[in-house]
Amino acid sequence: MEIDKAQHLWQPQPGWLNTASYGLPPDPAWEALQEALAGWRVGGVAWESWDTATSRSRSAFARLAGVPSEDVAVGSTASQLLAPVAATLPTGATVVVPEVEFTSNLFPWLVQEERGVRVRTVPLAGLMEAIDDETDLVAFSLVQSSDGAVAPYEEIVAAARAHSALVAVDATQACGWLPFDAGLADAVVVAAYKWLMAPRGVALAYYAPHLRGRMRPDAANWYAGADPYAAFYGPPLRLAEDARRFDISPAWFSWVGAAPALELLLEIGVPAVHEYNVALANRFLTGLGQPPGDSAIVTVEVAGAQEKLARAGVRAAVRAGRVRASFHLYSTEADVDLALDALTS
């Protein structure tokens, strides 16, 4: 589906340039959620019908990330899905993380310090050079939340492999607009309420099979069972053999809203989304006399920017003292020009 033909599926108010905070649902996702809520209100629907959206979302995410669906686990937040990876590190292990990393991909490692895990924070630009033979795991965001910087993914992975280090990636600010191969890493986690345009409470993870063999499913529950519908009561422990053993029992309605959004992204194609989003971001940058970039998230420093944008009805974010604007499928050139007029008037 071409983007210009798909844009009628969103209903944004003009001036929404803040997908890096949360994405807007396409109509199929919104309508599926309303139908589920209506059924819940009157008790007219069996809950199993809502649960089919979870498997649909798992399958769609696997295709978006380029990995087998049996290597995908479902959860609720990025940090929750990183927790079992952090817990598997041996005492005395060393983790290297960018110093600007969003804390969902920092706190899971720092909390392990009490048992002897060492966390080294380094400048993002020097991440590859900081990886050495003492490094056990490298953790980083594929796209930085604060300023939209796109990490050199393949180069970082190659540097980690050269020192036999694991790689854990937070792709929350990338998946949905930036093409990448999750299978290059050992773990990739995504909170889906931003660029995947799902309700909050949906997160997914790719766990490489060799890594799963070292991980313990400390949050084991009925939904992680080999046959969840036969795992309601009593022993023995009977968990799935694949990544589903790390599943968290899903928040039904969030997944009902997630599946149509992920499937629509597949229909449009991430390469097309990437081209569209970056073009809008570069229109914004060049309009302010800045050089073009390679990200759908950009930051600018303009005196009084937050107040100027607010008066014009433009909704963006402020990160590290700079205005952060982010562009997605429902953004238009008119939205960009509205923001430019506000900032340059």
CSV table of C-alpha atoms in Angstrom, one decimal:
chain,number,residue,atom,x,y,z
A,1,MET,CA,0.0,0.0,0.0
A,2,GLU,CA,1.3,3.4,-0.9
A,3,ILE,CA,1.7,6.0,1.9
A,4,ASP,CA,-0.4,8.6,0.2
A,5,LYS,CA,-3.3,6.1,-0.1
A,6,ALA,CA,-2.9,4.9,3.5
A,7,GLN,CA,-2.8,8.3,5.2
A,8,HIS,CA,-6.6,8.5,5.4
A,9,LEU,CA,-6.4,5.7,7.9
A,10,TRP,CA,-5.2,8.2,10.6
A,11,GLN,CA,-7.0,11.1,12.2
A,12,PRO,CA,-4.4,13.4,13.7
A,13,GLN,CA,-5.0,16.9,14.7
A,14,PRO,CA,-2.6,19.1,12.7
A,15,GLY,CA,0.8,19.7,14.3
A,16,TRP,CA,1.5,16.3,15.9
A,17,LEU,CA,5.3,15.9,15.7
A,18,ASN,CA,5.8,13.7,18.7
A,19,THR,CA,5.8,10.0,17.7
A,20,ALA,CA,9.0,9.6,19.7
A,21,SER,CA,6.7,10.0,22.7
A,22,TYR,CA,3.8,8.0,21.4
A,23,GLY,CA,2.4,6.9,18.1
A,24,LEU,CA,-1.1,7.4,16.8
A,25,PRO,CA,-3.3,4.4,15.9
A,26,PRO,CA,-4.5,3.8,12.4
A,27,ASP,CA,-8.3,3.3,12.1
A,28,PRO,CA,-8.2,-0.5,11.9
A,29,ALA,CA,-6.4,-0.6,15.2
A,30,TRP,CA,-8.7,2.0,16.8
A,31,GLU,CA,-11.8,0.2,15.6
A,32,ALA,CA,-10.6,-3.2,16.7
A,33,LEU,CA,-10.0,-1.8,20.2
A,34,GLN,CA,-13.4,-0.2,20.4
A,35,GLU,CA,-15.1,-3.4,19.3
A,36,ALA,CA,-13.2,-5.4,22.0
A,37,LEU,CA,-14.1,-2.8,24.7
A,38,ALA,CA,-17.7,-2.9,23.7
A,39,GLY,CA,-17.7,-6.7,24.0
A,40,TRP,CA,-16.0,-6.5,27.4
A,41,ARG,CA,-18.5,-4.0,28.7
A,42,VAL,CA,-21.4,-6.4,28.3
A,43,GLY,CA,-19.6,-9.7,28.6
A,44,GLY,CA,-20.6,-10.7,25.1
A,45,VAL,CA,-17.2,-12.0,23.9
A,46,ALA,CA,-15.0,-14.9,25.0
A,47,TRP,CA,-11.5,-13.7,26.0
A,48,GLU,CA,-9.9,-16.2,23.8
A,49,SER,CA,-11.0,-14.1,20.8
A,50,TRP,CA,-9.0,-11.2,22.1
A,51,ASP,CA,-5.9,-13.3,22.6
A,52,THR,CA,-5.6,-14.1,18.9
A,53,ALA,CA,-4.2,-10.6,18.5
A,54,THR,CA,-1.2,-11.6,20.5
A,55,SER,CA,-0.1,-14.3,18.1
A,56,ARG,CA,-0.8,-12.0,15.1
A,57,SER,CA,1.4,-9.3,16.7
A,58,ARG,CA,4.2,-11.8,17.3
A,59,SER,CA,4.1,-13.0,13.7
A,60,ALA,CA,4.0,-9.4,12.3
A,61,PHE,CA,6.8,-8.3,14.5
A,62,ALA,CA,8.9,-11.2,13.5
A,63,ARG,CA,8.5,-10.3,9.9
A,64,LEU,CA,9.3,-6.6,10.6
A,65,ALA,CA,12.5,-7.6,12.5
A,66,GLY,CA,13.5,-10.4,10.0
A,67,VAL,CA,13.5,-13.2,12.6
A,68,PRO,CA,11.6,-16.4,13.1
A,69,SER,CA,8.4,-16.0,15.2
A,70,GLU,CA,9.5,-18.8,17.5
A,71,ASP,CA,12.4,-16.5,18.6
A,72,VAL,CA,10.0,-13.8,19.7
A,73,ALA,CA,8.6,-13.3,23.2
A,74,VAL,CA,5.8,-10.9,24.2
A,75,GLY,CA,5.7,-8.6,27.3
A,76,SER,CA,4.7,-5.2,28.5
A,77,THR,CA,7.8,-3.0,28.6
A,78,ALA,CA,11.3,-3.0,27.2
A,79,SER,CA,13.0,-3.2,30.6
A,80,GLN,CA,10.9,-6.2,31.6
A,81,LEU,CA,12.1,-8.0,28.5
A,82,LEU,CA,15.7,-7.1,29.2
A,83,ALA,CA,15.6,-8.3,32.8
A,84,PRO,CA,16.1,-12.0,32.1
A,85,VAL,CA,19.0,-11.1,29.9
A,86,ALA,CA,20.6,-9.0,32.6
A,87,ALA,CA,20.0,-11.8,35.2
A,88,THR,CA,21.9,-14.3,33.1
A,89,LEU,CA,25.2,-12.4,33.2
A,90,PRO,CA,27.7,-14.0,35.5
A,91,THR,CA,29.1,-12.3,38.6
A,92,GLY,CA,31.9,-10.0,37.6
A,93,ALA,CA,30.7,-9.5,34.0
A,94,THR,CA,31.2,-6.2,32.3
A,95,VAL,CA,28.5,-4.3,30.4
A,96,VAL,CA,29.3,-1.4,28.1
A,97,VAL,CA,26.5,1.2,27.5
A,98,PRO,CA,26.3,4.7,26.0
A,99,GLU,CA,26.2,7.4,28.7
A,100,VAL,CA,23.2,9.0,27.0
A,101,GLU,CA,21.2,5.7,27.0
A,102,PHE,CA,17.5,5.8,28.0
A,103,THR,CA,17.3,4.2,31.4
A,104,SER,CA,15.0,1.3,30.3
A,105,ASN,CA,18.2,-0.1,28.7
A,106,LEU,CA,20.5,1.0,31.5
A,107,PHE,CA,18.7,0.3,34.8
A,108,PRO,CA,18.4,-3.5,34.1
A,109,TRP,CA,22.2,-3.7,34.0
A,110,LEU,CA,22.9,-1.3,36.8
A,111,VAL,CA,20.6,-3.2,39.2
A,112,GLN,CA,23.0,-6.2,38.7
A,113,GLU,CA,25.9,-4.2,40.2
A,114,GLU,CA,25.0,-5.4,43.7
A,115,ARG,CA,26.1,-8.9,42.7
A,116,GLY,CA,29.3,-7.7,41.0
A,117,VAL,CA,28.3,-6.9,37.5
A,118,ARG,CA,30.3,-3.8,36.3
A,119,VAL,CA,28.6,-1.2,34.0
A,120,ARG,CA,30.8,1.1,32.0
A,121,THR,CA,29.1,4.1,30.4
A,122,VAL,CA,31.0,5.7,27.5
A,123,PRO,CA,30.2,8.4,24.9
A,124,LEU,CA,28.1,6.9,22.1
A,125,ALA,CA,30.6,8.0,19.5
A,126,GLY,CA,33.3,6.0,21.3
A,127,LEU,CA,31.2,2.9,21.9
A,128,MET,CA,33.0,0.6,19.5
A,129,GLU,CA,36.4,1.6,20.7
A,130,ALA,CA,35.3,0.9,24.3
A,131,ILE,CA,34.6,-2.7,23.6
A,132,ASP,CA,37.5,-4.9,24.7
A,133,ASP,CA,38.3,-8.4,25.8
A,134,GLU,CA,36.8,-7.7,29.3
A,135,THR,CA,33.4,-6.8,27.8
A,136,ASP,CA,30.7,-9.4,28.2
A,137,LEU,CA,27.8,-7.5,26.8
A,138,VAL,CA,27.2,-4.3,24.8
A,139,ALA,CA,23.8,-2.6,25.2
A,140,PHE,CA,22.6,0.3,23.2
A,141,SER,CA,19.6,1.9,21.5
A,142,LEU,CA,19.4,1.6,17.8
A,143,VAL,CA,18.1,5.1,17.7
A,144,GLN,CA,18.7,7.4,20.7
A,145,SER,CA,15.6,8.8,22.3
A,146,SER,CA,17.2,12.1,23.3
A,147,ASP,CA,18.3,13.3,19.9
A,148,GLY,CA,17.5,10.7,17.2
A,149,ALA,CA,21.1,9.6,16.7
A,150,VAL,CA,21.2,6.4,14.7
A,151,ALA,CA,23.8,3.9,16.0
A,152,PRO,CA,26.1,2.2,13.6
A,153,TYR,CA,24.4,-1.1,14.3
A,154,GLU,CA,26.4,-3.5,12.1
A,155,GLU,CA,29.8,-2.0,13.1
A,156,ILE,CA,29.0,-2.2,16.8
A,157,VAL,CA,27.9,-5.8,16.4
A,158,ALA,CA,31.1,-6.6,14.6
A,159,ALA,CA,33.2,-5.0,17.3
A,160,ALA,CA,31.3,-7.0,20.0
A,161,ARG,CA,31.8,-10.2,18.1
A,162,ALA,CA,35.5,-9.6,17.7
A,163,HIS,CA,35.7,-9.7,21.5
A,164,SER,CA,33.1,-12.5,22.0
A,165,ALA,CA,30.6,-10.1,23.6
A,166,LEU,CA,26.9,-10.3,23.6
A,167,VAL,CA,24.8,-7.6,22.1
A,168,ALA,CA,21.4,-6.3,23.5
A,169,VAL,CA,19.6,-3.6,21.5
A,170,ASP,CA,16.7,-1.4,22.4
A,171,ALA,CA,14.9,-0.7,19.1
A,172,THR,CA,12.0,1.1,20.5
A,173,GLN,CA,12.8,4.3,18.7
A,174,ALA,CA,13.7,2.5,15.4
A,175,CYS,CA,11.4,-0.4,14.8
A,176,GLY,CA,8.6,0.7,12.4
A,177,TRP,CA,10.6,3.3,10.4
A,178,LEU,CA,14.2,2.1,10.3
A,179,PRO,CA,15.0,-1.2,8.4
A,180,PHE,CA,17.3,-3.5,10.4
A,181,ASP,CA,18.0,-7.1,10.9
A,182,ALA,CA,17.3,-8.1,14.6
A,183,GLY,CA,19.0,-11.4,14.1
A,184,LEU,CA,22.5,-9.8,14.1
A,185,ALA,CA,22.1,-9.1,17.8
A,186,ASP,CA,21.5,-11.6,20.7
A,187,ALA,CA,18.6,-9.7,22.1
A,188,VAL,CA,16.4,-6.9,20.7
A,189,VAL,CA,13.6,-5.4,22.6
A,190,VAL,CA,10.9,-3.0,21.4
A,191,ALA,CA,8.2,-1.1,23.3
A,192,ALA,CA,5.5,-0.9,20.6
A,193,TYR,CA,3.6,2.3,21.6
A,194,LYS,CA,5.8,4.6,19.6
A,195,TRP,CA,6.7,3.8,15.9
A,196,LEU,CA,4.6,0.6,15.9
A,197,MET,CA,1.6,2.7,16.9
A,198,ALA,CA,0.2,0.2,19.4
A,199,PRO,CA,-1.5,1.0,22.8
A,200,ARG,CA,0.9,1.3,25.7
A,201,GLY,CA,1.5,-2.1,27.4
A,202,VAL,CA,2.8,-3.9,24.3
A,203,ALA,CA,6.4,-5.0,24.0
A,204,LEU,CA,8.2,-7.6,22.1
A,205,ALA,CA,11.7,-9.2,22.2
A,206,TYR,CA,13.9,-11.2,19.9
A,207,TYR,CA,16.0,-13.7,21.9
A,208,ALA,CA,18.6,-15.6,19.9
A,209,PRO,CA,18.3,-19.4,20.6
A,210,HIS,CA,21.9,-19.6,22.0
A,211,LEU,CA,21.1,-16.8,24.5
A,212,ARG,CA,17.8,-18.4,25.6
A,213,GLY,CA,19.7,-21.5,26.6
A,214,ARG,CA,21.4,-19.4,29.3
A,215,MET,CA,18.3,-17.5,30.4
A,216,ARG,CA,16.0,-18.5,33.2
A,217,PRO,CA,12.3,-17.7,32.9
A,218,ASP,CA,11.9,-16.2,36.4
A,219,ALA,CA,8.5,-14.8,35.5
A,220,ALA,CA,7.1,-18.2,34.3
A,221,ASN,CA,3.3,-18.2,34.1
A,222,TRP,CA,0.5,-20.0,32.4
A,223,TYR,CA,0.9,-18.1,29.2
A,224,ALA,CA,4.5,-19.3,28.9
A,225,GLY,CA,3.3,-22.9,28.9
A,226,ALA,CA,3.9,-25.3,26.1
A,227,ASP,CA,0.1,-25.4,25.7
A,228,PRO,CA,-1.1,-22.3,27.6
A,229,TYR,CA,-4.7,-23.6,27.7
A,230,ALA,CA,-3.5,-26.7,29.4
A,231,ALA,CA,-1.4,-24.9,31.9
A,232,PHE,CA,-4.0,-23.4,34.2
A,233,TYR,CA,-3.5,-25.6,37.2
A,234,GLY,CA,-1.0,-27.8,39.0
A,235,PRO,CA,2.5,-29.2,38.3
A,236,PRO,CA,4.6,-30.2,36.6
A,237,LEU,CA,6.4,-27.3,35.1
A,238,ARG,CA,5.6,-27.4,31.4
A,239,LEU,CA,7.0,-24.4,29.6
A,240,ALA,CA,7.3,-23.8,25.9
A,241,GLU,CA,10.6,-24.8,24.3
A,242,ASP,CA,11.0,-21.6,22.2
A,243,ALA,CA,11.0,-17.9,23.2
A,244,ARG,CA,7.4,-18.2,24.4
A,245,ARG,CA,8.7,-19.5,27.7
A,246,PHE,CA,9.5,-15.9,28.4
A,247,ASP,CA,6.1,-14.5,27.6
A,248,ILE,CA,4.1,-12.5,30.0
A,249,SER,CA,0.3,-13.0,30.2
A,250,PRO,CA,-0.9,-10.3,27.7
A,251,ALA,CA,-2.9,-7.2,28.5
A,252,TRP,CA,-5.6,-8.3,26.0
A,253,PHE,CA,-6.9,-4.9,24.8
A,254,SER,CA,-3.4,-3.5,24.2
A,255,TRP,CA,-2.7,-6.4,21.8
A,256,VAL,CA,-6.1,-6.1,20.1
A,257,GLY,CA,-4.9,-2.6,19.1
A,258,ALA,CA,-1.4,-3.7,18.3
A,259,ALA,CA,-2.0,-6.4,15.7
A,260,PRO,CA,-3.7,-4.2,13.0
A,261,ALA,CA,-1.1,-1.5,13.3
A,262,LEU,CA,1.8,-3.9,12.9
A,263,GLU,CA,0.1,-5.6,10.0
A,264,LEU,CA,-0.5,-2.3,8.3
A,265,LEU,CA,3.2,-1.4,8.6
A,266,LEU,CA,4.0,-4.7,6.8
A,267,GLU,CA,1.6,-3.8,4.1
A,268,ILE,CA,3.2,-0.4,3.5
A,269,GLY,CA,6.7,-1.6,4.0
A,270,VAL,CA,9.4,-0.2,6.4
A,271,PRO,CA,11.7,1.0,3.6
A,272,ALA,CA,8.9,3.2,2.2
A,273,VAL,CA,8.2,4.5,5.8
A,274,HIS,CA,11.9,5.2,6.3
A,275,GLU,CA,12.1,7.2,3.1
A,276,TYR,CA,9.0,9.2,3.9
A,277,ASN,CA,9.8,10.0,7.5
A,278,VAL,CA,13.4,11.0,6.9
A,279,ALA,CA,12.3,13.3,4.0
A,280,LEU,CA,10.0,15.1,6.4
A,281,ALA,CA,12.6,15.4,9.1
A,282,ASN,CA,15.1,16.8,6.5
A,283,ARG,CA,12.5,19.3,5.3
A,284,PHE,CA,12.3,20.5,8.9
A,285,LEU,CA,16.1,20.7,9.3
A,286,THR,CA,16.8,22.5,6.0
A,287,GLY,CA,14.0,24.9,6.8
A,288,LEU,CA,16.0,25.9,9.9
A,289,GLY,CA,19.3,26.1,8.0
A,290,GLN,CA,20.5,22.8,9.4
A,291,PRO,CA,22.2,20.1,7.4
A,292,PRO,CA,20.0,17.1,6.5
A,293,GLY,CA,20.3,13.9,8.6
A,294,ASP,CA,19.4,10.2,8.5
A,295,SER,CA,16.8,10.0,11.3
A,296,ALA,CA,13.1,10.5,11.8
A,297,ILE,CA,13.8,12.2,15.1
A,298,VAL,CA,15.6,15.5,15.1
A,299,THR,CA,16.5,18.1,17.7
A,300,VAL,CA,17.0,21.8,17.3
A,301,GLU,CA,17.9,24.7,19.6
A,302,VAL,CA,15.8,27.8,18.8
A,303,ALA,CA,15.3,30.5,21.4
A,304,GLY,CA,11.8,30.2,22.8
A,305,ALA,CA,11.0,27.2,20.7
A,306,GLN,CA,8.7,25.4,23.1
A,307,GLU,CA,6.5,28.5,23.6
A,308,LYS,CA,6.5,29.3,19.8
A,309,LEU,CA,5.4,25.8,18.9
A,310,ALA,CA,2.8,25.7,21.6
A,311,ARG,CA,1.2,28.9,20.4
A,312,ALA,CA,1.0,27.4,16.9
A,313,GLY,CA,-0.6,24.2,18.1
A,314,VAL,CA,2.5,22.1,17.3
A,315,ARG,CA,3.1,19.3,19.8
A,316,ALA,CA,6.7,18.2,20.1
A,317,ALA,CA,8.9,17.3,23.1
A,318,VAL,CA,11.9,18.8,24.9
A,319,ARG,CA,14.8,16.6,25.6
A,320,ALA,CA,18.1,17.7,27.1
A,321,GLY,CA,17.1,21.3,26.7
A,322,ARG,CA,16.4,21.0,22.9
A,323,VAL,CA,13.1,20.7,21.0
A,324,ARG,CA,12.7,17.2,19.7
A,325,ALA,CA,10.5,16.7,16.6
A,326,SER,CA,9.6,13.3,15.2
A,327,PHE,CA,7.9,12.4,12.0
A,328,HIS,CA,5.8,9.4,11.0
A,329,LEU,CA,3.3,8.1,8.5
A,330,TYR,CA,0.5,10.5,9.5
A,331,SER,CA,2.9,13.5,9.5
A,332,THR,CA,2.6,15.8,6.5
A,333,GLU,CA,4.5,18.6,4.8
A,334,ALA,CA,1.8,20.9,6.1
A,335,ASP,CA,2.7,19.9,9.7
A,336,VAL,CA,6.4,20.6,9.0
A,337,ASP,CA,5.7,24.0,7.5
A,338,LEU,CA,3.4,24.8,10.5
A,339,ALA,CA,6.3,24.1,12.8
A,340,LEU,CA,8.8,26.1,10.6
A,341,ASP,CA,6.5,29.1,10.4
A,342,ALA,CA,6.2,29.1,14.2
A,343,LEU,CA,10.0,28.8,14.8
A,344,THR,CA,11.1,31.3,12.2
A,345,SER,CA,8.4,34.0,12.6
